[in-house]
Amino acid sequence: MSTSAPAKARSIPQLVAQKGETPIVCLTAYTHNMARLLDAQVDLLLVGDSLGMVLYGLDSTLGVTLDMMIAHGGAVVRGASHACIVVDMPFGSYQESPEVAFRNAARVMSETGCAAVKIEGGAAMAETVTYLTERGVPVLGHVGLMPQAVHSLGGYRARGRSDEEARKIAADAHAIADAGAFGIVLEGVLEPLAREITAEIPIPTIGIGASPACDGQILVTEDVVGLFSEFTPKFVKRYAELGTPLSEAVRAYAEDVKARRFPADEHCFGVAKK
Ligand code: KIV
């Protein structure tokens, strides 16, 4: 039996206390193995509905289901002991009413063991955020470029270029903060707007394409390490190109199999030692 104390996961109050102090390091994770690899380096792992594109080859997040998020959420929770795990609520699982949102968020939390859920939307979602947080479901908001609203927004371009758009995003961020969210993802918003929102709201902002003014940063892990190259947004910095060594390893394996070099004696059972 192990005598070491179980590792303590980063809590939501600890993340909130990082505002204005230590930048919050976040990445996405969709699988158990990836969660194990990332866990020690990050404060927060998001099981994002971007998995629809990255893992399932969908062309948007709209086809992602609650069951997909629960399956991947549970796998990530089981792979992490340090990071705070947040699971995205997929399109259609929370917009109908606060009650429906609670029923689905309760499934996500109880079936995955995650610490919080993320929902997209501004003022229109404020009532739902309050309903969830008052019932023990911590919520991470998400405003600015909201991928689930790609059709109403008309694409994935950066948001807040016009004064009117910027005022709406700022009002949305305030509404979600006032409603009780513990943090807000600001996606694809112009730097001055991200700076203003971060200075004005009392909860941490997590930026993705929203400048270093935010209290934390998040990226899709596969973008960071070169394992998803169908489209690389301007705000992504690639820290590695793991796709190339992966293809090379698979090519070497294929050549070994074709040449009968693999499996060798040491990979076989019942082969007499020479
Ligand atoms: O789905 C996702 O991965 C996200 C982020 C990258 C913020 O929402």
Coordinates of C-alpha atoms and ligand atoms in Angstrom, one line a residue, residues 28 30 46 48-51 61 88 118 120 142 147 185 187 208 218-220, ligand 1:
T28 CA -7.1 21.3 -23.5
Y30 CA -9.4 14.9 -24.3
L46 CA -10.2 21.8 -20.3
G48 CA -13.1 21.2 -24.8
D49 CA -15.7 20.5 -27.3
S50 CA -13.0 21.3 -29.9
L51 CA -12.5 17.5 -29.6
T61 CA -18.2 21.8 -32.5
D88 CA -17.3 21.9 -21.9
K118 CA -17.8 25.7 -19.3
E120 CA -20.5 29.7 -24.0
H142 CA -16.8 31.9 -22.5
P147 CA -17.4 28.5 -31.7
V185 CA -12.6 32.5 -21.4
E187 CA -11.6 34.0 -27.2
I208 CA -7.2 32.4 -26.3
I218 CA -5.4 28.5 -22.9
L219 CA -4.6 26.7 -26.2
V220 CA -5.6 23.5 -27.9
Ligands
KIV1 O1 -13.4 23.8 -27.0 C1 -12.3 24.3 -26.6 O2 -11.2 23.7 -26.7 C2 -12.3 25.6 -26.1 C3 -11.1 26.4 -25.8 C4 -9.9 26.2 -26.6 C5 -11.2 27.6 -25.1 O3 -13.4 26.1 -25.8

